[in-house]
mmCIF file of C-alpha atoms and ligand atoms in Angstrom:
data_model
loop_
_atom_site.group_PDB
_atom_site.id
_atom_site.type_symbol
_atom_site.label_atom_id
_atom_site.label_comp_id
_atom_site.label_asym_id
_atom_site.label_seq_id
_atom_site.Cartn_x
_atom_site.Cartn_y
_atom_site.Cartn_z
ATOM 1 C CA MET A 254 7.432 -1.989 6.726
ATOM 2 C CA THR A 255 4.057 -2.920 8.140
ATOM 3 C CA THR A 256 1.082 -0.666 7.505
ATOM 4 C CA ALA A 257 -1.065 -2.276 10.225
ATOM 5 C CA GLY A 258 -2.371 0.248 12.719
ATOM 6 C CA LYS A 259 -1.373 3.186 10.518
ATOM 7 C CA VAL A 260 -3.350 5.438 8.192
ATOM 8 C CA ILE A 261 -2.765 4.397 4.565
ATOM 9 C CA LYS A 262 -2.622 7.084 1.879
ATOM 10 C CA CYS A 263 -3.716 5.691 -1.489
ATOM 11 C CA LYS A 264 -5.543 6.372 -4.706
ATOM 12 C CA ALA A 265 -9.341 6.249 -4.936
ATOM 13 C CA ALA A 266 -12.114 7.367 -7.289
ATOM 14 C CA VAL A 267 -14.321 9.813 -5.377
ATOM 15 C CA LEU A 268 -17.810 10.869 -6.485
ATOM 16 C CA TRP A 269 -18.298 14.405 -5.126
ATOM 17 C CA GLU A 270 -21.570 15.213 -6.936
ATOM 18 C CA VAL A 271 -24.168 13.295 -8.960
ATOM 19 C CA ASN A 272 -23.887 13.473 -12.745
ATOM 20 C CA LYS A 273 -20.215 14.438 -12.509
ATOM 21 C CA PRO A 274 -17.218 12.287 -13.449
ATOM 22 C CA PHE A 275 -15.284 10.470 -10.724
ATOM 23 C CA SER A 276 -12.249 12.313 -9.484
ATOM 24 C CA ILE A 277 -9.064 10.310 -8.847
ATOM 25 C CA GLU A 278 -7.847 11.518 -5.464
ATOM 26 C CA GLU A 279 -5.366 10.679 -2.752
ATOM 27 C CA VAL A 280 -7.432 9.462 0.195
ATOM 28 C CA GLU A 281 -6.538 8.531 3.746
ATOM 29 C CA VAL A 282 -7.809 5.134 4.876
ATOM 30 C CA ALA A 283 -7.898 4.779 8.667
ATOM 31 C CA PRO A 284 -6.962 1.474 10.313
ATOM 32 C CA PRO A 285 -9.807 -0.979 10.960
ATOM 33 C CA LYS A 286 -11.582 -0.633 14.315
ATOM 34 C CA ALA A 287 -12.839 -3.628 16.289
ATOM 35 C CA LYS A 288 -14.621 -6.210 14.101
ATOM 36 C CA GLU A 289 -13.422 -4.471 10.919
ATOM 37 C CA VAL A 290 -11.070 -5.523 8.137
ATOM 38 C CA ARG A 291 -8.811 -3.392 5.924
ATOM 39 C CA ILE A 292 -8.472 -4.843 2.421
ATOM 40 C CA LYS A 293 -6.060 -4.162 -0.435
ATOM 41 C CA ILE A 294 -8.395 -4.217 -3.432
ATOM 42 C CA VAL A 295 -6.871 -6.083 -6.387
ATOM 43 C CA ALA A 296 -9.721 -5.969 -8.926
ATOM 44 C CA THR A 297 -13.192 -4.438 -9.085
ATOM 45 C CA GLY A 298 -15.970 -4.596 -11.653
ATOM 46 C CA ILE A 299 -18.200 -1.720 -12.738
ATOM 47 C CA CYS A 300 -21.870 -2.595 -12.156
ATOM 48 C CA ARG A 301 -24.998 -0.788 -13.335
ATOM 49 C CA SER A 302 -25.980 -0.081 -9.715
ATOM 50 C CA ASP A 303 -22.846 2.054 -9.297
ATOM 51 C CA ASP A 304 -24.042 4.053 -12.290
ATOM 52 C CA HIS A 305 -27.491 4.407 -10.710
ATOM 53 C CA VAL A 306 -25.773 6.337 -7.914
ATOM 54 C CA VAL A 307 -23.788 8.474 -10.375
ATOM 55 C CA VAL A 308 -26.927 9.481 -12.288
ATOM 56 C CA GLY A 309 -28.922 10.036 -9.094
ATOM 57 C CA THR A 310 -31.546 7.280 -9.426
ATOM 58 C CA LEU A 311 -30.113 5.425 -6.394
ATOM 59 C CA PRO A 312 -29.608 8.319 -3.954
ATOM 60 C CA GLN A 313 -26.662 7.943 -1.528
ATOM 61 C CA ARG A 314 -24.834 10.323 0.782
ATOM 62 C CA LEU A 315 -22.043 12.189 -1.007
ATOM 63 C CA PRO A 316 -19.099 12.466 -1.318
ATOM 64 C CA ILE A 317 -18.746 8.718 -1.626
ATOM 65 C CA ILE A 318 -16.417 5.972 -2.846
ATOM 66 C CA LEU A 319 -18.570 3.635 -4.959
ATOM 67 C CA GLY A 320 -17.820 0.088 -6.163
ATOM 68 C CA HIS A 321 -19.216 -3.101 -4.641
ATOM 69 C CA GLU A 322 -18.025 -5.967 -6.919
ATOM 70 C CA ALA A 323 -14.438 -6.754 -5.994
ATOM 71 C CA ALA A 324 -11.774 -9.084 -4.690
ATOM 72 C CA GLY A 325 -8.689 -8.318 -2.648
ATOM 73 C CA ILE A 326 -6.251 -9.326 0.068
ATOM 74 C CA VAL A 327 -6.602 -8.602 3.773
ATOM 75 C CA GLU A 328 -4.014 -5.993 4.829
ATOM 76 C CA SER A 329 -4.886 -5.843 8.531
ATOM 77 C CA ILE A 330 -7.690 -6.691 10.940
ATOM 78 C CA GLY A 331 -9.235 -4.945 13.916
ATOM 79 C CA GLU A 332 -9.633 -6.347 17.399
ATOM 80 C CA GLY A 333 -11.855 -9.416 17.672
ATOM 81 C CA VAL A 334 -11.833 -10.377 13.985
ATOM 82 C CA THR A 335 -11.675 -14.164 13.700
ATOM 83 C CA SER A 336 -12.943 -15.160 10.244
ATOM 84 C CA VAL A 337 -10.117 -13.602 8.161
ATOM 85 C CA LYS A 338 -6.444 -12.767 8.712
ATOM 86 C CA PRO A 339 -3.816 -10.644 6.931
ATOM 87 C CA GLY A 340 -2.853 -12.194 3.593
ATOM 88 C CA ASP A 341 -6.210 -13.958 3.043
ATOM 89 C CA LYS A 342 -7.868 -13.545 -0.330
ATOM 90 C CA VAL A 343 -11.356 -12.123 0.221
ATOM 91 C CA ILE A 344 -14.499 -10.813 -1.431
ATOM 92 C CA PRO A 345 -16.331 -7.835 0.134
ATOM 93 C CA LEU A 346 -20.104 -8.397 0.467
ATOM 94 C CA PHE A 347 -22.672 -5.672 -0.194
ATOM 95 C CA THR A 348 -25.197 -8.018 1.421
ATOM 96 C CA PRO A 349 -23.604 -8.837 4.807
ATOM 97 C CA GLN A 350 -24.231 -11.936 6.872
ATOM 98 C CA CYS A 351 -24.166 -11.207 10.611
ATOM 99 C CA LYS A 352 -25.339 -14.783 11.354
ATOM 100 C CA GLU A 353 -27.291 -13.448 14.358
ATOM 101 C CA CYS A 354 -30.365 -11.650 13.023
ATOM 102 C CA LYS A 355 -33.695 -13.301 12.277
ATOM 103 C CA VAL A 356 -33.046 -13.150 8.523
ATOM 104 C CA CYS A 357 -29.568 -14.708 8.764
ATOM 105 C CA LYS A 358 -30.886 -17.450 11.045
ATOM 106 C CA HIS A 359 -33.674 -18.327 8.587
ATOM 107 C CA PRO A 360 -32.496 -20.895 6.031
ATOM 108 C CA ASN A 361 -34.070 -18.985 3.138
ATOM 109 C CA GLY A 362 -33.263 -15.359 4.037
ATOM 110 C CA ASN A 363 -30.197 -13.488 2.758
ATOM 111 C CA THR A 364 -30.994 -9.797 3.277
ATOM 112 C CA CYS A 365 -29.290 -9.471 6.688
ATOM 113 C CA ILE A 366 -30.883 -6.665 8.694
ATOM 114 C CA LYS A 367 -27.458 -5.016 8.990
ATOM 115 C CA ASN A 368 -27.228 -4.341 5.238
ATOM 116 C CA ASP A 369 -26.665 -0.724 4.291
ATOM 117 C CA LEU A 370 -28.404 -0.884 0.899
ATOM 118 C CA THR A 371 -31.747 -0.322 2.610
ATOM 119 C CA ALA A 372 -30.395 1.599 5.632
ATOM 120 C CA GLY A 373 -28.541 4.057 3.374
ATOM 121 C CA ARG A 374 -26.304 5.392 6.167
ATOM 122 C CA CYS A 375 -23.261 5.093 3.889
ATOM 123 C CA THR A 376 -21.026 4.307 6.873
ATOM 124 C CA LEU A 377 -19.671 1.205 8.553
ATOM 125 C CA GLN A 378 -21.725 -0.473 11.305
ATOM 126 C CA ASP A 379 -20.489 1.956 13.966
ATOM 127 C CA GLY A 380 -21.951 4.883 12.020
ATOM 128 C CA THR A 381 -18.624 6.457 11.003
ATOM 129 C CA THR A 382 -16.402 6.376 7.912
ATOM 130 C CA ARG A 383 -12.756 5.312 7.492
ATOM 131 C CA PHE A 384 -12.063 7.496 4.430
ATOM 132 C CA THR A 385 -10.868 11.107 4.424
ATOM 133 C CA CYS A 386 -10.078 13.234 1.382
ATOM 134 C CA ARG A 387 -9.076 16.908 1.364
ATOM 135 C CA GLY A 388 -9.905 16.966 5.075
ATOM 136 C CA LYS A 389 -13.498 15.750 4.538
ATOM 137 C CA PRO A 390 -15.001 12.381 5.557
ATOM 138 C CA ILE A 391 -15.945 10.315 2.507
ATOM 139 C CA HIS A 392 -18.914 7.950 2.664
ATOM 140 C CA HIS A 393 -18.883 4.189 2.153
ATOM 141 C CA PHE A 394 -21.115 2.519 -0.439
ATOM 142 C CA ALA A 395 -23.041 -0.611 0.578
ATOM 143 C CA ALA A 396 -20.369 -1.192 3.267
ATOM 144 C CA THR A 397 -17.939 -2.206 0.508
ATOM 145 C CA SER A 398 -16.502 0.853 -1.426
ATOM 146 C CA THR A 399 -14.120 -0.832 -3.831
ATOM 147 C CA PHE A 400 -13.070 1.918 -6.294
ATOM 148 C CA THR A 401 -9.993 2.451 -4.126
ATOM 149 C CA GLU A 402 -6.643 0.771 -3.541
ATOM 150 C CA TYR A 403 -7.586 0.116 0.112
ATOM 151 C CA THR A 404 -10.969 -0.118 1.801
ATOM 152 C CA VAL A 405 -12.310 -1.005 5.236
ATOM 153 C CA THR A 406 -15.343 -3.258 5.750
ATOM 154 C CA ASP A 407 -17.081 -4.759 8.734
ATOM 155 C CA GLU A 408 -16.186 -8.392 9.367
ATOM 156 C CA ILE A 409 -19.802 -9.320 8.548
ATOM 157 C CA SER A 410 -19.303 -7.826 5.054
ATOM 158 C CA VAL A 411 -16.314 -9.845 3.913
ATOM 159 C CA VAL A 412 -15.566 -13.502 3.234
ATOM 160 C CA LYS A 413 -12.383 -15.494 2.776
ATOM 161 C CA ILE A 414 -12.018 -17.399 -0.502
ATOM 162 C CA ASP A 415 -9.644 -20.082 -1.801
ATOM 163 C CA SER A 416 -6.000 -18.977 -1.834
ATOM 164 C CA SER A 417 -5.684 -20.071 -5.477
ATOM 165 C CA SER A 418 -8.525 -17.784 -6.664
ATOM 166 C CA PRO A 419 -7.737 -15.531 -9.640
ATOM 167 C CA LEU A 420 -8.897 -12.241 -8.100
ATOM 168 C CA GLU A 421 -9.211 -10.406 -11.427
ATOM 169 C CA LYS A 422 -11.976 -12.864 -12.381
ATOM 170 C CA VAL A 423 -13.669 -13.895 -9.129
ATOM 171 C CA CYS A 424 -14.289 -10.230 -8.303
ATOM 172 C CA LEU A 425 -17.479 -10.794 -10.346
ATOM 173 C CA MET A 426 -18.672 -13.070 -7.537
ATOM 174 C CA GLY A 427 -19.073 -9.914 -5.436
ATOM 175 C CA CYS A 428 -22.168 -8.925 -7.420
ATOM 176 C CA GLY A 429 -23.014 -9.537 -11.061
ATOM 177 C CA PHE A 430 -22.309 -13.224 -11.453
ATOM 178 C CA THR A 431 -23.692 -14.276 -8.081
ATOM 179 C CA THR A 432 -26.824 -12.146 -8.482
ATOM 180 C CA GLY A 433 -27.672 -13.612 -11.878
ATOM 181 C CA TYR A 434 -26.556 -17.209 -11.358
ATOM 182 C CA GLY A 435 -28.316 -17.489 -7.980
ATOM 183 C CA SER A 436 -31.529 -16.030 -9.410
ATOM 184 C CA ALA A 437 -31.668 -19.068 -11.689
ATOM 185 C CA VAL A 438 -30.311 -21.901 -9.543
ATOM 186 C CA LYS A 439 -31.360 -20.807 -6.049
ATOM 187 C CA VAL A 440 -34.314 -18.420 -6.362
ATOM 188 C CA ALA A 441 -36.197 -19.822 -9.386
ATOM 189 C CA LYS A 442 -34.740 -23.319 -8.920
ATOM 190 C CA VAL A 443 -34.703 -23.897 -12.684
ATOM 191 C CA THR A 444 -35.377 -27.547 -13.516
ATOM 192 C CA PRO A 445 -33.737 -29.841 -16.098
ATOM 193 C CA GLY A 446 -35.439 -29.726 -19.493
ATOM 194 C CA SER A 447 -37.312 -26.489 -18.734
ATOM 195 C CA THR A 448 -37.826 -23.421 -20.916
ATOM 196 C CA CYS A 449 -36.559 -20.054 -19.627
ATOM 197 C CA VAL A 450 -36.661 -16.456 -20.838
ATOM 198 C CA VAL A 451 -34.220 -13.789 -19.673
ATOM 199 C CA PHE A 452 -35.115 -10.110 -20.204
ATOM 200 C CA GLY A 453 -31.883 -8.070 -20.358
ATOM 201 C CA LEU A 454 -28.542 -9.492 -21.439
ATOM 202 C CA GLY A 455 -26.105 -7.349 -19.456
ATOM 203 C CA GLY A 456 -23.584 -8.882 -17.061
ATOM 204 C CA VAL A 457 -26.300 -9.953 -14.644
ATOM 205 C CA GLY A 458 -28.680 -11.260 -17.344
ATOM 206 C CA LEU A 459 -25.890 -13.318 -18.931
ATOM 207 C CA SER A 460 -25.173 -14.776 -15.493
ATOM 208 C CA VAL A 461 -28.845 -15.784 -15.281
ATOM 209 C CA VAL A 462 -28.390 -17.530 -18.652
ATOM 210 C CA ILE A 463 -25.310 -19.343 -17.274
ATOM 211 C CA GLY A 464 -27.375 -20.419 -14.237
ATOM 212 C CA CYS A 465 -30.281 -21.671 -16.386
ATOM 213 C CA LYS A 466 -27.870 -23.659 -18.520
ATOM 214 C CA SER A 467 -26.057 -25.178 -15.565
ATOM 215 C CA ALA A 468 -29.446 -26.168 -14.057
ATOM 216 C CA GLY A 469 -30.173 -28.102 -17.249
ATOM 217 C CA ALA A 470 -32.750 -25.880 -18.997
ATOM 218 C CA SER A 471 -33.217 -27.111 -22.551
ATOM 219 C CA ARG A 472 -34.444 -23.824 -24.036
ATOM 220 C CA ILE A 473 -33.151 -20.401 -22.944
ATOM 221 C CA ILE A 474 -34.554 -17.376 -24.784
ATOM 222 C CA GLY A 475 -32.686 -14.067 -24.418
ATOM 223 C CA VAL A 476 -34.572 -10.769 -24.859
ATOM 224 C CA ASP A 477 -32.763 -7.466 -25.409
ATOM 225 C CA ILE A 478 -33.254 -4.293 -27.450
ATOM 226 C CA ASN A 479 -29.530 -4.275 -28.222
ATOM 227 C CA LYS A 480 -28.920 -7.079 -30.728
ATOM 228 C CA ASP A 481 -25.178 -6.711 -30.207
ATOM 229 C CA LYS A 482 -25.711 -8.645 -26.951
ATOM 230 C CA PHE A 483 -27.020 -11.754 -28.724
ATOM 231 C CA ALA A 484 -23.717 -13.362 -29.784
ATOM 232 C CA LYS A 485 -22.411 -13.338 -26.217
ATOM 233 C CA ALA A 486 -25.733 -14.624 -24.861
ATOM 234 C CA LYS A 487 -25.567 -17.577 -27.259
ATOM 235 C CA GLU A 488 -21.942 -18.186 -26.307
ATOM 236 C CA VAL A 489 -22.951 -18.630 -22.641
ATOM 237 C CA GLY A 490 -26.031 -20.775 -23.284
ATOM 238 C CA ALA A 491 -28.997 -18.912 -24.833
ATOM 239 C CA THR A 492 -30.612 -21.141 -27.458
ATOM 240 C CA GLU A 493 -32.280 -18.195 -29.221
ATOM 241 C CA CYS A 494 -32.488 -14.412 -28.831
ATOM 242 C CA ILE A 495 -35.203 -11.935 -29.764
ATOM 243 C CA ASN A 496 -35.457 -8.165 -29.980
ATOM 244 C CA PRO A 497 -38.831 -6.674 -28.932
ATOM 245 C CA LEU A 498 -38.241 -3.865 -31.443
ATOM 246 C CA ASP A 499 -38.535 -6.410 -34.291
ATOM 247 C CA TYR A 500 -42.188 -7.189 -33.439
ATOM 248 C CA LYS A 501 -45.444 -5.241 -33.596
ATOM 249 C CA LYS A 502 -47.072 -7.513 -30.974
ATOM 250 C CA PRO A 503 -46.291 -7.236 -27.267
ATOM 251 C CA ILE A 504 -43.235 -9.380 -26.508
ATOM 252 C CA HIS A 505 -45.128 -11.623 -24.055
ATOM 253 C CA ASP A 506 -47.507 -12.580 -26.888
ATOM 254 C CA VAL A 507 -44.534 -13.398 -29.116
ATOM 255 C CA LEU A 508 -43.100 -15.571 -26.335
ATOM 256 C CA ALA A 509 -46.459 -17.270 -25.717
ATOM 257 C CA GLU A 510 -46.546 -18.303 -29.390
ATOM 258 C CA MET A 511 -42.937 -19.454 -29.350
ATOM 259 C CA THR A 512 -43.404 -21.591 -26.224
ATOM 260 C CA ASP A 513 -46.967 -22.950 -26.442
ATOM 261 C CA ASP A 514 -48.456 -20.685 -23.754
ATOM 262 C CA GLY A 515 -45.571 -19.416 -21.722
ATOM 263 C CA VAL A 516 -42.219 -20.421 -20.312
ATOM 264 C CA ASP A 517 -41.496 -22.311 -17.094
ATOM 265 C CA PHE A 518 -39.170 -19.605 -15.730
ATOM 266 C CA SER A 519 -38.901 -15.910 -16.623
ATOM 267 C CA PHE A 520 -36.380 -13.350 -15.336
ATOM 268 C CA GLU A 521 -36.411 -9.557 -15.459
ATOM 269 C CA VAL A 522 -32.819 -8.323 -15.392
ATOM 270 C CA ILE A 523 -33.232 -4.738 -16.613
ATOM 271 C CA GLY A 524 -35.102 -2.798 -13.934
ATOM 272 C CA ARG A 525 -38.055 -1.361 -15.855
ATOM 273 C CA ILE A 526 -41.768 -1.395 -15.046
ATOM 274 C CA ASP A 527 -42.801 -2.447 -18.571
ATOM 275 C CA THR A 528 -40.364 -5.369 -18.737
ATOM 276 C CA ILE A 529 -41.237 -6.480 -15.195
ATOM 277 C CA THR A 530 -44.844 -6.797 -16.341
ATOM 278 C CA ALA A 531 -43.822 -8.457 -19.625
ATOM 279 C CA ALA A 532 -41.677 -10.999 -17.749
ATOM 280 C CA LEU A 533 -44.577 -11.892 -15.442
ATOM 281 C CA LEU A 534 -46.923 -12.312 -18.412
ATOM 282 C CA SER A 535 -44.352 -14.445 -20.252
ATOM 283 C CA CYS A 536 -44.358 -17.331 -17.805
ATOM 284 C CA ASN A 537 -47.082 -19.958 -17.939
ATOM 285 C CA LYS A 538 -50.138 -18.773 -16.015
ATOM 286 C CA ALA A 539 -50.652 -22.095 -14.206
ATOM 287 C CA TYR A 540 -47.142 -23.037 -13.124
ATOM 288 C CA GLY A 541 -44.691 -20.385 -14.357
ATOM 289 C CA VAL A 542 -42.181 -18.785 -11.996
ATOM 290 C CA CYS A 543 -41.119 -15.171 -12.583
ATOM 291 C CA VAL A 544 -38.093 -13.734 -10.782
ATOM 292 C CA ILE A 545 -37.435 -9.997 -10.562
ATOM 293 C CA VAL A 546 -33.718 -9.204 -10.484
ATOM 294 C CA GLY A 547 -33.762 -5.585 -11.717
ATOM 295 C CA VAL A 548 -35.101 -2.717 -9.650
ATOM 296 C CA PRO A 549 -36.724 0.287 -11.335
ATOM 297 C CA PRO A 550 -35.110 3.571 -10.261
ATOM 298 C CA ASN A 551 -36.827 5.793 -7.720
ATOM 299 C CA ALA A 552 -39.044 3.039 -6.289
ATOM 300 C CA GLN A 553 -41.695 3.118 -9.019
ATOM 301 C CA ASN A 554 -44.736 0.896 -8.388
ATOM 302 C CA VAL A 555 -45.913 -1.964 -10.601
ATOM 303 C CA SER A 556 -49.639 -2.449 -10.913
ATOM 304 C CA ILE A 557 -51.008 -5.883 -11.845
ATOM 305 C CA ASN A 558 -54.332 -7.659 -11.987
ATOM 306 C CA PRO A 559 -54.339 -10.269 -9.150
ATOM 307 C CA MET A 560 -55.871 -12.724 -11.627
ATOM 308 C CA LEU A 561 -52.392 -12.992 -13.145
ATOM 309 C CA LEU A 562 -51.337 -14.891 -10.012
ATOM 310 C CA LEU A 563 -54.569 -16.665 -9.165
ATOM 311 C CA ASN A 564 -54.126 -19.442 -11.697
ATOM 312 C CA GLY A 565 -50.887 -20.516 -10.041
ATOM 313 C CA ARG A 566 -48.024 -18.296 -11.200
ATOM 314 C CA THR A 567 -45.251 -17.567 -8.682
ATOM 315 C CA TRP A 568 -43.732 -14.073 -8.563
ATOM 316 C CA LYS A 569 -40.433 -13.709 -6.692
ATOM 317 C CA GLY A 570 -37.499 -11.365 -6.287
ATOM 318 C CA ALA A 571 -34.076 -11.479 -4.669
ATOM 319 C CA VAL A 572 -30.823 -9.610 -4.243
ATOM 320 C CA PHE A 573 -27.486 -11.344 -4.568
ATOM 321 C CA GLY A 574 -29.177 -14.369 -6.102
ATOM 322 C CA GLY A 575 -30.682 -15.313 -2.751
ATOM 323 C CA PHE A 576 -27.234 -16.438 -1.569
ATOM 324 C CA LYS A 577 -25.949 -15.925 1.984
ATOM 325 C CA GLY A 578 -22.650 -14.167 1.333
ATOM 326 C CA ARG A 579 -20.318 -15.695 3.903
ATOM 327 C CA ASP A 580 -21.745 -19.220 3.569
ATOM 328 C CA ASP A 581 -22.192 -19.442 -0.186
ATOM 329 C CA VAL A 582 -19.614 -17.237 -1.959
ATOM 330 C CA PRO A 583 -16.611 -19.476 -1.068
ATOM 331 C CA LYS A 584 -18.522 -22.456 -2.518
ATOM 332 C CA LEU A 585 -19.247 -20.547 -5.742
ATOM 333 C CA VAL A 586 -15.572 -19.613 -6.019
ATOM 334 C CA SER A 587 -14.647 -23.299 -5.611
ATOM 335 C CA ASP A 588 -17.191 -24.243 -8.290
ATOM 336 C CA PHE A 589 -15.487 -21.729 -10.600
ATOM 337 C CA ILE A 590 -12.019 -23.093 -9.802
ATOM 338 C CA ASN A 591 -13.409 -26.581 -10.516
ATOM 339 C CA LYS A 592 -14.593 -25.301 -13.928
ATOM 340 C CA LYS A 593 -18.340 -25.653 -13.285
ATOM 341 C CA PHE A 594 -18.844 -22.400 -15.227
ATOM 342 C CA LYS A 595 -16.792 -19.689 -16.931
ATOM 343 C CA LEU A 596 -16.497 -16.029 -16.023
ATOM 344 C CA ASP A 597 -14.338 -14.949 -18.980
ATOM 345 C CA PRO A 598 -17.241 -14.286 -21.376
ATOM 346 C CA LEU A 599 -18.569 -11.660 -18.953
ATOM 347 C CA ILE A 600 -15.299 -9.714 -18.888
ATOM 348 C CA THR A 601 -15.156 -7.590 -22.029
ATOM 349 C CA HIS A 602 -12.690 -4.932 -20.833
ATOM 350 C CA VAL A 603 -9.822 -4.744 -18.341
ATOM 351 C CA SER A 604 -8.557 -1.312 -17.361
ATOM 352 C CA SER A 605 -7.045 0.649 -14.470
ATOM 353 C CA LEU A 606 -8.669 2.726 -11.723
ATOM 354 C CA ASP A 607 -7.452 5.915 -13.481
ATOM 355 C CA LYS A 608 -9.658 4.982 -16.464
ATOM 356 C CA ILE A 609 -12.830 4.590 -14.405
ATOM 357 C CA ASN A 610 -14.766 7.296 -16.245
ATOM 358 C CA GLU A 611 -14.091 5.622 -19.615
ATOM 359 C CA GLY A 612 -15.280 2.347 -18.043
ATOM 360 C CA PHE A 613 -18.610 3.933 -17.078
ATOM 361 C CA GLU A 614 -18.986 5.440 -20.576
ATOM 362 C CA MET A 615 -18.539 1.973 -22.039
ATOM 363 C CA LEU A 616 -21.335 0.600 -19.804
ATOM 364 C CA ARG A 617 -23.677 3.488 -20.720
ATOM 365 C CA SER A 618 -23.090 3.046 -24.447
ATOM 366 C CA GLY A 619 -23.820 -0.692 -24.216
ATOM 367 C CA LYS A 620 -20.319 -1.557 -25.486
ATOM 368 C CA SER A 621 -19.171 -3.425 -22.381
ATOM 369 C CA ILE A 622 -20.575 -6.282 -20.346
ATOM 370 C CA ARG A 623 -18.152 -5.943 -17.453
ATOM 371 C CA THR A 624 -15.108 -3.700 -17.233
ATOM 372 C CA ILE A 625 -12.687 -4.891 -14.557
ATOM 373 C CA LEU A 626 -10.473 -2.217 -13.026
ATOM 374 C CA THR A 627 -7.219 -3.584 -11.653
ATOM 375 C CA MET A 628 -5.167 -1.695 -9.071
HETATM 376 N N1 COD B 922 -36.085 -4.307 -23.257
HETATM 377 C C1 COD B 922 -35.124 -5.279 -23.358
HETATM 378 N N2 COD B 922 -33.832 -5.078 -22.960
HETATM 379 C C2 COD B 922 -33.509 -3.871 -22.467
HETATM 380 C C3 COD B 922 -34.456 -2.826 -22.346
HETATM 381 C C4 COD B 922 -35.793 -3.082 -22.775
HETATM 382 N N3 COD B 922 -36.753 -2.144 -22.693
HETATM 383 N N4 COD B 922 -33.834 -1.741 -21.814
HETATM 384 C C5 COD B 922 -32.556 -2.108 -21.611
HETATM 385 N N5 COD B 922 -32.346 -3.388 -21.995
HETATM 386 C C6 COD B 922 -31.120 -4.182 -21.934
HETATM 387 C C7 COD B 922 -29.858 -3.387 -22.234
HETATM 388 O O1 COD B 922 -29.625 -3.303 -23.635
HETATM 389 C C8 COD B 922 -28.786 -4.219 -21.515
HETATM 390 O O2 COD B 922 -28.222 -5.202 -22.348
HETATM 391 C C9 COD B 922 -29.562 -4.910 -20.376
HETATM 392 O O3 COD B 922 -30.937 -4.644 -20.607
HETATM 393 C C10 COD B 922 -29.178 -4.370 -18.987
HETATM 394 O O4 COD B 922 -27.846 -4.640 -18.740
HETATM 395 P P1 COD B 922 -26.842 -3.684 -17.919
HETATM 396 O O5 COD B 922 -25.467 -4.064 -18.360
HETATM 397 O O6 COD B 922 -27.292 -2.290 -18.018
HETATM 398 O O7 COD B 922 -27.074 -4.084 -16.416
HETATM 399 P P2 COD B 922 -26.484 -5.212 -15.447
HETATM 400 O O8 COD B 922 -26.644 -6.545 -16.096
HETATM 401 O O9 COD B 922 -25.122 -4.841 -14.955
HETATM 402 O O10 COD B 922 -27.450 -5.057 -14.159
HETATM 403 C C11 COD B 922 -28.785 -5.155 -14.295
HETATM 404 C C12 COD B 922 -29.562 -5.020 -12.939
HETATM 405 C C13 COD B 922 -30.980 -5.205 -13.354
HETATM 406 C C14 COD B 922 -29.175 -6.108 -11.950
HETATM 407 C C15 COD B 922 -29.290 -3.688 -12.202
HETATM 408 O O11 COD B 922 -29.328 -2.648 -13.065
HETATM 409 C C16 COD B 922 -30.314 -3.432 -11.097
HETATM 410 O O12 COD B 922 -31.474 -3.154 -11.310
HETATM 411 N N6 COD B 922 -29.823 -3.505 -9.856
HETATM 412 C C17 COD B 922 -30.599 -3.325 -8.677
HETATM 413 C C18 COD B 922 -30.913 -4.641 -8.056
HETATM 414 C C19 COD B 922 -29.790 -5.251 -7.290
HETATM 415 O O13 COD B 922 -29.697 -6.456 -7.148
HETATM 416 N N7 COD B 922 -28.898 -4.457 -6.737
HETATM 417 C C20 COD B 922 -27.846 -4.928 -5.921
HETATM 418 C C21 COD B 922 -26.484 -4.556 -6.388
HETATM 419 S S1 COD B 922 -26.300 -4.603 -8.082
HETATM 420 ZN ZN1 ZN B 923 -23.943 -4.667 -8.516
#
C-alpha cells in the first residue's frame, strides 16, 4: 500500500525543552509539498551540535526534532521535484545548495543563503513545518531533522547518492566526516609532506586527521585533553598525540618547539576561545594556515593582536568542510565506496532510536566518537 500523498504516523525523538531528555513519540509527518521530499531515514549519527541545542548553547525553536547527519531512502516527492525520485538513496543536507543564490553561484562559496542554521526559523523554506505531535506543530532542525523514521526536506537540502551506498556508514557524510575531511583537503588545502596539528579528536577532528593523511601530510599531531582519544587518532593517521594537561607551558609553545617554529596547517575542532587562539598561534607566523572548524557557544568573541596575521599567516573557517552539498557529497560517497578512506573507525557505537538518550550520554562522557542510530 503506497504512503505517497498520505500523512505517515511514525516514531521520532522530540525535544520539548532544553536540558531535558528526548521523548520518543508518535509523530505525524505530512506529505511533501511542492519542491519537497519525504525521506525514510535509515541511519543517523549523533553530533555535538545536536547536543549544543539540547543544552541550550545553540538556541532553536522548540519543540523540535533534532538530528542532521543521516542517510535514507526517498519515500515520496512533491510537485516539481526533479533531482530525486522514490527509492533513491539520499543524504539530507544541513547546508543546502539552491544553485541560484550568489553564494551557490560562486565557485568557492558553500553557505547557501537559504540555509536555516543562520536563519533559525526551524521550518522548511515555505515557513511551515511537516511534523505534528500531540496536536502541536514540531519544528525542523537545520532543514534536516533526522531523529525520526520519516522526515521532509526541501529539494535543495537533499542529494541522491550511489545506489550501492551502505547507509549505516555514509550517514556520516551528512556532517561529521565531510566537515572534518573538507576542512583539510578543501579549506586548508593541506600539501604533501606538510606538518599539521589538529586540536580536538572527536568525530570531526578525526575526520580532519583522515583528510590531512589523504592529502599526504607527513606529520599529523593530535591535541586532546582526553588521552583515551589518542589510540583512535593514531589508527586514522596521527603520527603523534599530546595532552595540554601534561605540560606547564602553553601548548602553542610546546608545538613550536616540536615543529621548529610552527606547523604548516592547524585546525581547531573543539569550539573554545582558548583553543582557537592556541591553534592560530601554533601555525608558522610567516606561512601557516589556521582553519577554525569549531564554534564557541553563544557567539563569544575572539580577540587577537593583528600582528599575528601581518607576517603572513592565513586564518580561515568553514562549515561542512567548504563543500557544496549537492555537487560534492555524491563524489565523497563514491570515494568511500572506492576505498579512498574508511569510516568504520569513527563509528564506535550502533544503537536504535529508542536509545537516543544513552547515545547522548556516551557523547557527553567522551566514551563515543560517533553513535549511529538505526531505524
Ligand atoms: N583542549 C583540547 N581538547 C579538548 C578541549 C581542550 N580544552 N576541550 C575538549 N576537547 C576535546 C574533547 O575531549 C573531544 O575529544 C574533542 O575536543 C571534541 O570532540 P566532540 O566529539 O565533542 O565533537 P565533534 O568532533 O562531534 O564536533 C566538534 C565541532 C567542533 C565540529 C562541533 O562541536 C562544533 O563546534 N560545531 C559547530 C560548527 C559546525 O560546523 N556546525 C555545523 C553542524 S555540526
Ligand atoms: Zn553536525
